[in-house]
PDB file of C-alpha atoms in Angstrom:
ATOM      1  CA  PRO A   1      31.357   2.938  11.553  1.00 80.00           C
ATOM      2  CA  ALA A   2      27.659   2.484  11.078  1.00 92.00           C
ATOM      3  CA  ILE A   3      28.509  -1.482   9.428  1.00 94.00           C
ATOM      4  CA  TYR A   4      30.894  -1.604  12.448  1.00 94.00           C
ATOM      5  CA  ARG A   5      28.289  -0.083  15.225  1.00 96.00           C
ATOM      6  CA  LEU A   6      25.726  -2.819  13.632  1.00 96.00           C
ATOM      7  CA  PHE A   7      27.954  -5.865  13.816  1.00 96.00           C
ATOM      8  CA  ARG A   8      28.945  -5.221  17.117  1.00 97.00           C
ATOM      9  CA  ILE A   9      25.119  -5.267  18.292  1.00 97.00           C
ATOM     10  CA  LEU A  10      24.755  -8.723  15.645  1.00 96.00           C
ATOM     11  CA  VAL A  11      27.302 -10.062  17.943  1.00 96.00           C
ATOM     12  CA  SER A  12      26.607  -9.017  21.762  1.00 97.00           C
ATOM     13  CA  HIS A  13      23.281  -9.594  21.240  1.00 96.00           C
ATOM     14  CA  LYS A  14      23.799 -13.243  19.656  1.00 96.00           C
ATOM     15  CA  ILE A  15      21.581 -12.308  16.500  1.00 96.00           C
ATOM     16  CA  ASP A  16      20.557 -15.423  14.511  1.00 95.00           C
ATOM     17  CA  VAL A  17      19.545 -13.438  11.348  1.00 95.00           C
ATOM     18  CA  LEU A  18      19.106 -10.063   9.877  1.00 95.00           C
ATOM     19  CA  HIS A  19      16.291  -8.883   8.486  1.00 96.00           C
ATOM     20  CA  ILE A  20      16.442  -5.854   6.474  1.00 93.00           C
ATOM     21  CA  ASN A  21      12.599  -3.651   6.430  1.00 90.00           C
ATOM     22  CA  ASP A  22      14.361  -0.796   4.812  1.00 80.00           C
ATOM     23  CA  LEU A  23      16.588  -0.952   1.615  1.00 79.00           C
ATOM     24  CA  TRP A  24      18.290   2.463   2.664  1.00 79.00           C
ATOM     25  CA  TRP A  25      20.098  -0.048   5.104  1.00 83.00           C
ATOM     26  CA  ALA A  26      21.017  -2.973   2.934  1.00 86.00           C
ATOM     27  CA  PRO A  27      23.961  -2.371   2.028  1.00 87.00           C
ATOM     28  CA  ILE A  28      25.106  -1.362   5.834  1.00 91.00           C
ATOM     29  CA  GLY A  29      23.047  -4.627   6.783  1.00 92.00           C
ATOM     30  CA  LEU A  30      24.785  -6.827   4.229  1.00 91.00           C
ATOM     31  CA  ALA A  31      28.263  -6.321   5.294  1.00 92.00           C
ATOM     32  CA  ALA A  32      27.678  -6.095   8.923  1.00 94.00           C
ATOM     33  CA  SER A  33      25.728  -9.571   8.876  1.00 93.00           C
ATOM     34  CA  ARG A  34      28.464 -10.870   6.557  1.00 91.00           C
ATOM     35  CA  LEU A  35      30.743  -9.693   9.323  1.00 94.00           C
ATOM     36  CA  ALA A  36      28.479 -11.718  11.500  1.00 94.00           C
ATOM     37  CA  GLY A  37      28.264 -14.169   9.836  1.00 93.00           C
ATOM     38  CA  ILE A  38      24.625 -14.753  10.172  1.00 93.00           C
ATOM     39  CA  PRO A  39      21.916 -14.805   6.923  1.00 93.00           C
ATOM     40  CA  CYS A  40      20.501 -11.346   5.880  1.00 92.00           C
ATOM     41  CA  ILE A  41      16.869 -11.246   4.425  1.00 93.00           C
ATOM     42  CA  THR A  42      15.242  -7.902   2.709  1.00 92.00           C
ATOM     43  CA  HIS A  43      11.972  -6.487   2.596  1.00 93.00           C
ATOM     44  CA  VAL A  44      11.204  -5.259  -0.893  1.00 91.00           C
ATOM     45  CA  ARG A  45       7.935  -3.010  -0.740  1.00 88.00           C
ATOM     46  CA  ALA A  46       8.236  -1.000  -3.565  1.00 84.00           C
ATOM     47  CA  ASP A  47       9.274  -0.800  -7.307  1.00 77.00           C
ATOM     48  CA  TYR A  48      13.149  -0.437  -7.683  1.00 67.00           C
ATOM     49  CA  THR A  49      15.100   0.161 -10.687  1.00 62.00           C
ATOM     50  CA  PRO A  50      18.092  -2.170 -11.875  1.00 62.00           C
ATOM     51  CA  ARG A  51      20.159   0.609 -10.964  1.00 67.00           C
ATOM     52  CA  HIS A  52      18.338   0.563  -7.272  1.00 65.00           C
ATOM     53  CA  ILE A  53      18.970  -3.261  -7.144  1.00 64.00           C
ATOM     54  CA  ARG A  54      22.560  -3.120  -7.821  1.00 63.00           C
ATOM     55  CA  HIS A  55      23.379  -0.571  -5.621  1.00 59.00           C
ATOM     56  CA  TYR A  56      21.699  -1.895  -2.788  1.00 64.00           C
ATOM     57  CA  ARG A  57      23.039  -5.344  -2.974  1.00 73.00           C
ATOM     58  CA  LEU A  58      19.779  -7.378  -3.431  1.00 75.00           C
ATOM     59  CA  LYS A  59      21.268 -10.073  -5.611  1.00 73.00           C
ATOM     60  CA  ALA A  60      23.705 -10.707  -2.498  1.00 78.00           C
ATOM     61  CA  CYS A  61      20.710 -11.020   0.254  1.00 84.00           C
ATOM     62  CA  GLN A  62      19.733 -14.353   1.047  1.00 88.00           C
ATOM     63  CA  ILE A  63      16.284 -14.052   0.649  1.00 91.00           C
ATOM     64  CA  CYS A  64      14.726 -10.954  -1.057  1.00 92.00           C
ATOM     65  CA  ILE A  65      11.130 -10.664   0.415  1.00 94.00           C
ATOM     66  CA  PRO A  66       8.955  -8.588  -2.130  1.00 94.00           C
ATOM     67  CA  VAL A  67       5.344  -7.663  -1.233  1.00 96.00           C
ATOM     68  CA  SER A  68       3.705  -8.381  -4.260  1.00 96.00           C
ATOM     69  CA  LYS A  69       4.417 -11.030  -7.398  1.00 96.00           C
ATOM     70  CA  ALA A  70       4.509  -7.880  -9.397  1.00 95.00           C
ATOM     71  CA  LEU A  71       7.532  -7.011  -7.493  1.00 93.00           C
ATOM     72  CA  GLY A  72       8.921 -10.675  -7.467  1.00 93.00           C
ATOM     73  CA  GLN A  73       8.680 -10.099 -11.323  1.00 93.00           C
ATOM     74  CA  SER A  74      10.394  -7.020 -11.617  1.00 89.00           C
ATOM     75  CA  LEU A  75      13.113  -8.430  -9.157  1.00 88.00           C
ATOM     76  CA  GLU A  76      14.115 -11.549 -11.250  1.00 89.00           C
ATOM     77  CA  ARG A  77      13.467  -9.166 -14.295  1.00 86.00           C
ATOM     78  CA  SER A  78      16.708  -7.350 -12.720  1.00 83.00           C
ATOM     79  CA  GLY A  79      18.883 -10.129 -12.048  1.00 84.00           C
ATOM     80  CA  VAL A  80      17.768 -11.686  -8.526  1.00 87.00           C
ATOM     81  CA  ASP A  81      18.137 -15.190  -8.384  1.00 90.00           C
ATOM     82  CA  PRO A  82      14.377 -16.613  -8.422  1.00 92.00           C
ATOM     83  CA  ALA A  83      15.645 -19.050  -6.104  1.00 92.00           C
ATOM     84  CA  ARG A  84      15.914 -16.180  -3.488  1.00 91.00           C
ATOM     85  CA  ILE A  85      12.900 -14.732  -3.961  1.00 94.00           C
ATOM     86  CA  ARG A  86       9.908 -15.291  -1.526  1.00 95.00           C
ATOM     87  CA  LEU A  87       6.985 -13.716  -1.980  1.00 96.00           C
ATOM     88  CA  LEU A  88       4.850 -12.417   1.166  1.00 96.00           C
ATOM     89  CA  TYR A  89       2.019 -10.309   1.212  1.00 96.00           C
ATOM     90  CA  SER A  90       1.018  -7.217   3.608  1.00 94.00           C
ATOM     91  CA  GLY A  91      -1.216  -8.148   6.049  1.00 95.00           C
ATOM     92  CA  ILE A  92      -3.584  -6.193   8.613  1.00 95.00           C
ATOM     93  CA  ASP A  93      -4.514  -6.527  12.118  1.00 94.00           C
ATOM     94  CA  LEU A  94      -8.742  -6.988  11.903  1.00 93.00           C
ATOM     95  CA  SER A  95      -8.565  -7.479  15.531  1.00 90.00           C
ATOM     96  CA  ARG A  96      -7.720  -3.800  15.721  1.00 87.00           C
ATOM     97  CA  ILE A  97     -10.177  -2.218  14.064  1.00 88.00           C
ATOM     98  CA  ALA A  98     -13.874  -0.904  15.871  1.00 79.00           C
ATOM     99  CA  GLU A  99     -16.991  -2.845  14.244  1.00 74.00           C
ATOM    100  CA  ASN A 100     -18.913   0.426  14.802  1.00 82.00           C
ATOM    101  CA  HIS A 101     -17.939   4.099  14.346  1.00 87.00           C
ATOM    102  CA  ASP A 102     -20.041   7.160  15.045  1.00 90.00           C
ATOM    103  CA  SER A 103     -20.060   8.410  11.769  1.00 91.00           C
ATOM    104  CA  ALA A 104     -22.235  11.783  12.750  1.00 92.00           C
ATOM    105  CA  ALA A 105     -19.298  12.154  15.216  1.00 94.00           C
ATOM    106  CA  ILE A 106     -16.591  11.631  12.818  1.00 93.00           C
ATOM    107  CA  LYS A 107     -18.085  14.031  10.363  1.00 94.00           C
ATOM    108  CA  ALA A 108     -18.376  16.562  12.825  1.00 92.00           C
ATOM    109  CA  GLN A 109     -14.573  16.309  14.332  1.00 91.00           C
ATOM    110  CA  TYR A 110     -13.339  17.274  10.505  1.00 90.00           C
ATOM    111  CA  GLN A 111     -16.134  19.732   9.352  1.00 91.00           C
ATOM    112  CA  ILE A 112     -17.801  17.834   6.956  1.00 94.00           C
ATOM    113  CA  ASP A 113     -21.089  18.601   6.418  1.00 94.00           C
ATOM    114  CA  PRO A 114     -23.795  15.204   7.094  1.00 93.00           C
ATOM    115  CA  GLY A 115     -25.153  16.048   3.530  1.00 92.00           C
ATOM    116  CA  ARG A 116     -21.712  15.298   1.883  1.00 96.00           C
ATOM    117  CA  ILE A 117     -21.160  12.555  -1.057  1.00 98.00           C
ATOM    118  CA  VAL A 118     -17.344  11.767   0.354  1.00 98.00           C
ATOM    119  CA  ILE A 119     -14.871  10.041  -1.506  1.00 98.00           C
ATOM    120  CA  GLY A 120     -11.275   9.820  -0.634  1.00 97.00           C
ATOM    121  CA  SER A 121      -7.826   8.307   0.015  1.00 98.00           C
ATOM    122  CA  VAL A 122      -4.868   7.667   2.374  1.00 97.00           C
ATOM    123  CA  GLY A 123      -1.101   7.633   1.673  1.00 95.00           C
ATOM    124  CA  ASN A 124       2.042   9.892   2.160  1.00 94.00           C
ATOM    125  CA  LEU A 125       1.860  13.419  -0.070  1.00 95.00           C
ATOM    126  CA  GLN A 126       4.144  12.027  -3.151  1.00 94.00           C
ATOM    127  CA  ALA A 127       4.368  12.213  -6.936  1.00 95.00           C
ATOM    128  CA  VAL A 128       3.948   8.240  -6.928  1.00 94.00           C
ATOM    129  CA  LYS A 129       0.273   8.608  -5.779  1.00 96.00           C
ATOM    130  CA  GLY A 130      -0.894  10.423  -8.396  1.00 97.00           C
ATOM    131  CA  TYR A 131      -3.251  12.829  -5.879  1.00 98.00           C
ATOM    132  CA  GLU A 132      -3.152  15.402  -9.161  1.00 98.00           C
ATOM    133  CA  PHE A 133      -5.068  12.682 -10.889  1.00 99.00           C
ATOM    134  CA  LEU A 134      -7.489  12.926  -8.408  1.00 99.00           C
ATOM    135  CA  ILE A 135      -8.288  16.104  -7.800  1.00 99.00           C
ATOM    136  CA  ARG A 136      -8.842  16.565 -11.604  1.00 98.00           C
ATOM    137  CA  ALA A 137     -11.342  13.368 -11.378  1.00 99.00           C
ATOM    138  CA  ILE A 138     -13.160  15.678  -8.790  1.00 98.00           C
ATOM    139  CA  ALA A 139     -13.257  18.323 -11.073  1.00 98.00           C
ATOM    140  CA  HIS A 140     -15.014  16.194 -13.899  1.00 97.00           C
ATOM    141  CA  ILE A 141     -17.436  15.014 -11.412  1.00 98.00           C
ATOM    142  CA  LYS A 142     -18.262  18.092  -9.275  1.00 97.00           C
ATOM    143  CA  THR A 143     -20.623  19.488 -11.933  1.00 94.00           C
ATOM    144  CA  ALA A 144     -22.938  16.224 -11.807  1.00 96.00           C
ATOM    145  CA  LEU A 145     -22.491  15.744  -8.013  1.00 97.00           C
ATOM    146  CA  PRO A 146     -22.207  18.772  -6.410  1.00 97.00           C
ATOM    147  CA  SER A 147     -22.366  17.688  -2.791  1.00 97.00           C
ATOM    148  CA  ILE A 148     -19.149  15.755  -4.010  1.00 98.00           C
ATOM    149  CA  LEU A 149     -16.150  15.720  -1.504  1.00 98.00           C
ATOM    150  CA  CYS A 150     -12.968  14.521  -1.335  1.00 98.00           C
ATOM    151  CA  VAL A 151     -10.672  13.910   1.628  1.00 98.00           C
ATOM    152  CA  ILE A 152      -7.123  13.171   1.185  1.00 98.00           C
ATOM    153  CA  VAL A 153      -5.384  11.634   4.379  1.00 97.00           C
ATOM    154  CA  GLY A 154      -1.471  12.225   4.625  1.00 94.00           C
ATOM    155  CA  GLY A 155       1.271  13.874   5.245  1.00 90.00           C
ATOM    156  CA  GLY A 156       4.786  14.350   3.069  1.00 82.00           C
ATOM    157  CA  ASP A 157       6.516  16.287   0.334  1.00 75.00           C
ATOM    158  CA  ARG A 158       5.987  19.863   1.468  1.00 88.00           C
ATOM    159  CA  PRO A 159       6.887  20.927  -2.804  1.00 92.00           C
ATOM    160  CA  TYR A 160       4.625  19.136  -3.872  1.00 94.00           C
ATOM    161  CA  ALA A 161       1.846  19.191  -1.756  1.00 94.00           C
ATOM    162  CA  LYS A 162       1.820  22.970  -2.949  1.00 95.00           C
ATOM    163  CA  THR A 163       1.475  21.998  -6.516  1.00 96.00           C
ATOM    164  CA  LEU A 164      -1.505  19.840  -5.517  1.00 97.00           C
ATOM    165  CA  TYR A 165      -3.078  22.833  -2.843  1.00 97.00           C
ATOM    166  CA  ALA A 166      -2.241  24.909  -6.176  1.00 98.00           C
ATOM    167  CA  LEU A 167      -3.832  22.785  -8.511  1.00 98.00           C
ATOM    168  CA  VAL A 168      -7.373  22.601  -6.696  1.00 98.00           C
ATOM    169  CA  ARG A 169      -7.299  27.099  -6.702  1.00 98.00           C
ATOM    170  CA  GLU A 170      -6.739  26.695 -10.747  1.00 98.00           C
ATOM    171  CA  LEU A 171      -9.802  23.746 -11.009  1.00 98.00           C
ATOM    172  CA  ASP A 172     -11.492  25.754  -8.618  1.00 97.00           C
ATOM    173  CA  VAL A 173     -12.705  22.623  -6.370  1.00 98.00           C
ATOM    174  CA  SER A 174     -11.916  24.087  -2.971  1.00 97.00           C
ATOM    175  CA  ASP A 175     -14.982  23.495  -1.706  1.00 97.00           C
ATOM    176  CA  HIS A 176     -14.545  19.855  -2.672  1.00 98.00           C
ATOM    177  CA  VAL A 177     -11.144  18.908  -1.774  1.00 98.00           C
ATOM    178  CA  VAL A 178      -9.854  18.935   1.627  1.00 96.00           C
ATOM    179  CA  PHE A 179      -6.462  17.762   3.110  1.00 96.00           C
ATOM    180  CA  ALA A 180      -7.016  16.123   6.381  1.00 94.00           C
ATOM    181  CA  GLY A 181      -2.922  15.690   7.370  1.00 92.00           C
ATOM    182  CA  PHE A 182      -0.863  12.931   8.805  1.00 92.00           C
ATOM    183  CA  CYS A 183      -3.303  10.749  10.654  1.00 90.00           C
ATOM    184  CA  ASP A 184      -2.038   8.264  13.325  1.00 89.00           C
ATOM    185  CA  ASP A 185      -5.739   6.066  12.714  1.00 91.00           C
ATOM    186  CA  VAL A 186      -7.135   6.238   9.681  1.00 94.00           C
ATOM    187  CA  TYR A 187      -9.744   4.164  10.469  1.00 94.00           C
ATOM    188  CA  PRO A 188     -12.289   6.628  11.632  1.00 94.00           C
ATOM    189  CA  LEU A 189     -11.813   8.525   8.451  1.00 96.00           C
ATOM    190  CA  LEU A 190     -12.071   5.801   6.214  1.00 96.00           C
ATOM    191  CA  SER A 191     -15.527   4.659   8.048  1.00 96.00           C
ATOM    192  CA  VAL A 192     -17.152   8.216   6.598  1.00 96.00           C
ATOM    193  CA  MET A 193     -16.334   7.434   2.915  1.00 97.00           C
ATOM    194  CA  ASP A 194     -18.506   6.232   0.182  1.00 98.00           C
ATOM    195  CA  VAL A 195     -15.755   4.857  -2.132  1.00 98.00           C
ATOM    196  CA  PHE A 196     -11.874   4.961  -1.412  1.00 99.00           C
ATOM    197  CA  VAL A 197      -9.874   5.313  -4.036  1.00 99.00           C
ATOM    198  CA  LEU A 198      -5.996   5.051  -4.924  1.00 99.00           C
ATOM    199  CA  ALA A 199      -4.538   7.023  -7.715  1.00 98.00           C
ATOM    200  CA  SER A 200      -0.970   5.421  -7.575  1.00 98.00           C
ATOM    201  CA  ILE A 201       1.366   6.227 -10.440  1.00 96.00           C
ATOM    202  CA  SER A 202       3.116   3.029  -8.617  1.00 94.00           C
ATOM    203  CA  GLU A 203       2.684   0.635  -5.942  1.00 95.00           C
ATOM    204  CA  GLY A 204       4.574  -2.122  -4.518  1.00 93.00           C
ATOM    205  CA  PHE A 205       1.104  -3.569  -3.097  1.00 95.00           C
ATOM    206  CA  GLY A 206      -1.440  -1.151  -1.461  1.00 94.00           C
ATOM    207  CA  ILE A 207      -1.917  -1.100   2.215  1.00 95.00           C
ATOM    208  CA  ALA A 208      -4.497   1.377   1.963  1.00 97.00           C
ATOM    209  CA  LEU A 209      -6.764  -0.687   0.093  1.00 98.00           C
ATOM    210  CA  LEU A 210      -7.282  -3.454   2.752  1.00 98.00           C
ATOM    211  CA  GLU A 211      -7.515  -0.846   5.476  1.00 97.00           C
ATOM    212  CA  ALA A 212     -10.356   0.484   3.325  1.00 98.00           C
ATOM    213  CA  MET A 213     -11.526  -2.716   1.971  1.00 98.00           C
ATOM    214  CA  ALA A 214     -11.465  -4.060   6.051  1.00 96.00           C
ATOM    215  CA  LEU A 215     -14.372  -1.729   6.159  1.00 96.00           C
ATOM    216  CA  ASN A 216     -16.556  -2.914   3.606  1.00 97.00           C
ATOM    217  CA  LYS A 217     -15.646  -0.033   1.609  1.00 98.00           C
ATOM    218  CA  PRO A 218     -16.009  -0.556  -2.500  1.00 98.00           C
ATOM    219  CA  VAL A 219     -12.699   0.979  -4.301  1.00 99.00           C
ATOM    220  CA  VAL A 220     -11.459   2.277  -7.321  1.00 99.00           C
ATOM    221  CA  ALA A 221      -7.546   1.954  -7.773  1.00 99.00           C
ATOM    222  CA  THR A 222      -4.892   2.038 -10.507  1.00 99.00           C
ATOM    223  CA  SER A 223      -4.211  -1.390 -12.097  1.00 98.00           C
ATOM    224  CA  VAL A 224      -0.584  -1.179 -11.471  1.00 97.00           C
ATOM    225  CA  GLY A 225       2.380  -2.925  -8.889  1.00 95.00           C
ATOM    226  CA  GLY A 226       0.400  -5.448  -6.590  1.00 96.00           C
ATOM    227  CA  ILE A 227      -2.902  -3.468  -6.828  1.00 98.00           C
ATOM    228  CA  PRO A 228      -4.762  -6.549  -9.049  1.00 98.00           C
ATOM    229  CA  GLU A 229      -2.920  -8.930  -6.307  1.00 98.00           C
ATOM    230  CA  VAL A 230      -5.320  -7.114  -4.359  1.00 98.00           C
ATOM    231  CA  VAL A 231      -8.344  -5.386  -5.947  1.00 98.00           C
ATOM    232  CA  ILE A 232     -10.583  -7.909  -8.387  1.00 97.00           C
ATOM    233  CA  HIS A 233     -11.739  -5.664 -11.159  1.00 98.00           C
ATOM    234  CA  GLY A 234     -15.675  -5.944 -10.881  1.00 97.00           C
ATOM    235  CA  GLU A 235     -15.812  -7.642  -7.939  1.00 97.00           C
ATOM    236  CA  THR A 236     -14.199  -5.917  -4.868  1.00 97.00           C
ATOM    237  CA  GLY A 237     -14.059  -2.950  -6.921  1.00 98.00           C
ATOM    238  CA  LEU A 238     -12.993  -1.087 -10.017  1.00 99.00           C
ATOM    239  CA  LEU A 239      -9.321  -0.905 -11.761  1.00 99.00           C
ATOM    240  CA  VAL A 240      -8.746   1.944 -13.898  1.00 99.00           C
ATOM    241  CA  ASN A 241      -5.213   2.739 -15.860  1.00 98.00           C
ATOM    242  CA  GLU A 242      -2.757   5.524 -14.027  1.00 98.00           C
ATOM    243  CA  LYS A 243      -2.660   8.850 -15.392  1.00 98.00           C
ATOM    244  CA  ASP A 244      -6.579   8.595 -16.838  1.00 98.00           C
ATOM    245  CA  SER A 245      -8.826  11.283 -14.814  1.00 98.00           C
ATOM    246  CA  LEU A 246     -11.932  10.622 -16.615  1.00 98.00           C
ATOM    247  CA  ALA A 247     -11.590   7.090 -16.322  1.00 99.00           C
ATOM    248  CA  LEU A 248     -10.858   7.841 -12.331  1.00 99.00           C
ATOM    249  CA  ALA A 249     -13.985   9.968 -12.416  1.00 98.00           C
ATOM    250  CA  ARG A 250     -16.428   7.697 -14.156  1.00 98.00           C
ATOM    251  CA  ALA A 251     -15.378   4.547 -12.047  1.00 99.00           C
ATOM    252  CA  ILE A 252     -16.135   6.709  -8.940  1.00 99.00           C
ATOM    253  CA  SER A 253     -19.446   8.194 -10.261  1.00 98.00           C
ATOM    254  CA  HIS A 254     -20.769   4.404 -11.263  1.00 98.00           C
ATOM    255  CA  LEU A 255     -19.950   3.340  -7.723  1.00 98.00           C
ATOM    256  CA  LEU A 256     -22.075   6.005  -6.203  1.00 98.00           C
ATOM    257  CA  ALA A 257     -24.803   5.627  -9.132  1.00 98.00           C
ATOM    258  CA  ASN A 258     -25.165   1.743  -8.020  1.00 98.00           C
ATOM    259  CA  ARG A 259     -24.794   1.503  -4.421  1.00 97.00           C
ATOM    260  CA  GLU A 260     -26.040  -1.890  -4.198  1.00 98.00           C
ATOM    261  CA  GLN A 261     -23.196  -3.231  -6.168  1.00 98.00           C
ATOM    262  CA  ALA A 262     -20.951  -0.630  -4.452  1.00 98.00           C
ATOM    263  CA  ALA A 263     -22.103  -2.388  -1.042  1.00 98.00           C
ATOM    264  CA  ALA A 264     -21.701  -5.871  -2.569  1.00 98.00           C
ATOM    265  CA  MET A 265     -18.317  -5.204  -3.741  1.00 98.00           C
ATOM    266  CA  GLY A 266     -17.391  -3.919  -0.421  1.00 98.00           C
ATOM    267  CA  LYS A 267     -18.615  -6.767   1.560  1.00 98.00           C
ATOM    268  CA  ARG A 268     -16.490  -9.386  -1.111  1.00 98.00           C
ATOM    269  CA  GLY A 269     -13.447  -6.902  -0.053  1.00 98.00           C
ATOM    270  CA  ARG A 270     -13.949  -7.813   3.110  1.00 97.00           C
ATOM    271  CA  GLU A 271     -14.111 -11.180   3.090  1.00 97.00           C
ATOM    272  CA  ARG A 272     -11.298 -11.448   0.269  1.00 97.00           C
ATOM    273  CA  VAL A 273      -8.771  -9.326   3.169  1.00 96.00           C
ATOM    274  CA  GLU A 274     -10.258 -11.983   5.700  1.00 95.00           C
ATOM    275  CA  ALA A 275      -9.086 -15.035   3.679  1.00 94.00           C
ATOM    276  CA  CYS A 276      -5.656 -13.389   2.408  1.00 94.00           C
ATOM    277  CA  PHE A 277      -4.322 -10.071   3.732  1.00 96.00           C
ATOM    278  CA  SER A 278      -4.549 -10.805   7.877  1.00 93.00           C
ATOM    279  CA  ILE A 279      -1.700 -10.513  10.087  1.00 94.00           C
ATOM    280  CA  LYS A 280      -2.051 -13.503  11.294  1.00 92.00           C
ATOM    281  CA  ALA A 281      -1.054 -15.505   8.417  1.00 91.00           C
ATOM    282  CA  SER A 282       1.215 -12.948   7.324  1.00 94.00           C
ATOM    283  CA  ILE A 283       3.231 -13.669  10.624  1.00 94.00           C
ATOM    284  CA  ALA A 284       3.011 -17.317  10.260  1.00 93.00           C
ATOM    285  CA  ARG A 285       4.785 -17.535   6.713  1.00 93.00           C
ATOM    286  CA  LEU A 286       7.507 -14.999   8.011  1.00 95.00           C
ATOM    287  CA  GLU A 287       8.185 -17.107  10.508  1.00 94.00           C
ATOM    288  CA  SER A 288       8.620 -20.324   8.232  1.00 93.00           C
ATOM    289  CA  LEU A 289      11.253 -17.952   5.972  1.00 94.00           C
ATOM    290  CA  TYR A 290      13.060 -17.506   9.034  1.00 94.00           C
ATOM    291  CA  GLU A 291      12.971 -21.131  10.018  1.00 92.00           C
ATOM    292  CA  GLU A 292      14.130 -21.564   6.267  1.00 91.00           C
ATOM    293  CA  VAL A 293      17.276 -19.218   5.903  1.00 91.00           C
ATOM    294  CA  LEU A 294      18.605 -20.316   9.690  1.00 90.00           C
ATOM    295  CA  GLY A 295      18.658 -24.368   7.787  1.00 86.00           C
ATOM    296  CA  GLN A 296      16.140 -25.483  10.183  1.00 60.00           C
ATOM    297  CA  THR A 297      13.709 -26.313   7.048  1.00 53.00           C
ATOM    298  CA  PRO A 298      15.310 -26.598   3.850  1.00 54.00           C
ATOM    299  CA  MET A 299      15.686 -24.059   1.105  1.00 52.00           C
ATOM    300  CA  LYS A 300      12.882 -24.281  -1.282  1.00 52.00           C
ATOM    301  CA  THR A 301      13.380 -24.503  -5.054  1.00 48.00           C
ATOM    302  CA  GLY A 302      11.054 -24.040  -7.733  1.00 46.00           C
ATOM    303  CA  VAL A 303       8.720 -21.208  -9.112  1.00 45.00           C
ATOM    304  CA  TRP A 304       8.780 -18.769  -6.008  1.00 48.00           C
ATOM    305  CA  THR A 305       5.341 -17.437  -6.974  1.00 46.00           C
ATOM    306  CA  ASP A 306       3.826 -20.625  -5.766  1.00 44.00           C
ATOM    307  CA  HIS A 307       5.348 -19.834  -2.141  1.00 43.00           C
ATOM    308  CA  ILE A 308       2.350 -17.860  -0.717  1.00 39.00           C
TER     309      ILE A 308
END
């Protein structure tokens, strides 16, 4: 029934191309687009196993759009024709970011003591985000830096959240870790962070990194998935191996102990976002892909990683 409902929508509205943004809809979308006789393209924002690739029938899409080269390579290894892969980095709208935030007011709103050193992370509370390793890193740091405070922004998986709450109690870091919950506008909280951390075990791209870098924040992140395409190690931030809380602690401590270097990394991070990850560039690239799949421009051939 869902296939035919979508088919009727495609036909009645004279849709030219179907763009699937959530892989859960890929089998339905592909079937409906075939019935309607229109092309279908699919965004791929996370790393999927070959079994998932088969289940979601990605090999049947006219174009697969990974958000990083790492994801594109994963698709290719899983059997997706390289000629159907088009890289499209995610972008953020820099015009939506306030130039100045009232740090004192924001800290007061979230009951953060003005004297605390604030690090933080943004993302859904899911095991793939590796929050337990960040919490363990705080346990390593707190003795040398008793004023450290880690603010975790995001909602999500309640069972996983409960394991994190238990870990905080077990490691005796209740005074050093705050769960801020889901937040519509993350920029105010990002603005009061001294260092942003992304401890993911797997990550397709890492849009939260762009948001932090756009605010000139130095970042520490794990070297997984598309993250090394966002963060240049030693220039815009520091990269460490995943599942290594001690390495996270050392990287965070290094940036906090070397504020001038951290500030320079933050500045270069902002410049990188402006140069490579603006929403305008992403929109223009997507428009060109629509034109390509509709036959208004020739289908490109060659090495897909060149098509940025």
